Amino acid sequence: MKDILSAPFMTKMCETAANMYRLGWDERNGGNISLLLTEEEVAPYLDTTQSIRVIPTGFPAKELAGKLFLVTGTGKYFKNVQSDPANQLGIIRITGDGEAAELLWGWEDGGKFTSELPAHLMSHRARLAVDPENRVIMHSHPTYTLAMNYVHPLDEKQFTHTLWQMCTECIVVFPDGIGVLPWMLCGTNEIGEATAEKMREFRLVVWGMHGIYGAGKTLDEAFGLIETVEKAAQIYMLTAHLPRINTIQDHELRALAESFGVAYRKDFLSE
Ligand code: 13P
Ligand code: ZN
């Protein structure tokens, strides 16, 4: 077997977590990531028939039975992922009945998957139904996005429109917009179901006054979506208290989306 710490999915996961921490999105254990793996990519590194322990998930995910995920652990600090992946991360396989996860690697100190596993697995299920290539669900607490939650209406049309206006390329990066949920109790099946419902329509979902979720085919895609939202939210927070004398007009946003050939939320533009 090859050294699993050298597997491309592992090094990329560690690099991504390190970048999220460096950018201040993931204080302490804030945030979590799950990456869907294939048997083929894991096989050179791990005997996937050997289960270390079985951990109940607390909700049924029958459609994901047999699927493998590399996931961050609950209570684990993002700043430690890169230097200590075997305690911070785990590789799980959803059991045949969809009600538990078999630990195949990781959490050597007895840890377990993120408390937000319901939102991750339900969102994977929702995204896979609209995009069979989706592999990543990412949650974090980016500073400016979170700050904006306190001063801007938590309405998905208004929230998306404001961010589209903050950087010219936003409408090209996230033409599908941002779903917004009100404040809800985190770590529950209810917030998981509500997130997954939004994920049928959006690759980005704001959890009101908590953080954001991003989805993508790769770690870079999910990261890049959140990174672009955060940059736009930063510009909003740097300017929201100042008189606005210039703005990108809706007809200019439309021209951008049409020139780049992206399928944008036309109903999120007002003119
Ligand atoms: P976990 O440490 O369980 O992943 O929780 C962090 C978090 O951001 C909760 O929303
Ligand atoms: Zn969180």
CSV table of N, CA and C and ligand atoms in Angstrom, one decimal, residues 31-32 116 139 141 207 210, ligand 2:
chain,number,residue,atom,x,y,z
A,31,GLY,N,-16.1,25.4,11.1
A,31,GLY,CA,-16.1,25.0,9.7
A,31,GLY,C,-15.9,23.5,9.6
A,32,ASN,N,-16.2,22.9,8.4
A,32,ASN,CA,-16.0,21.5,8.2
A,32,ASN,C,-16.0,21.3,6.7
A,116,GLU,N,-21.8,18.5,11.8
A,116,GLU,CA,-22.6,19.0,10.7
A,116,GLU,C,-22.7,17.9,9.6
A,139,HIS,N,-18.1,24.0,4.6
A,139,HIS,CA,-18.7,25.0,5.5
A,139,HIS,C,-17.6,25.8,6.2
A,141,HIS,N,-16.8,30.0,8.3
A,141,HIS,CA,-17.3,31.2,9.0
A,141,HIS,C,-16.5,32.4,8.5
A,207,TRP,N,-25.9,30.5,6.0
A,207,TRP,CA,-26.6,30.1,7.3
A,207,TRP,C,-26.6,31.4,8.1
A,210,HIS,N,-24.3,32.7,11.0
A,210,HIS,CA,-23.5,31.6,11.4
A,210,HIS,C,-22.3,31.4,10.4
B,2,ZN,ZN,-20.3,26.4,11.7
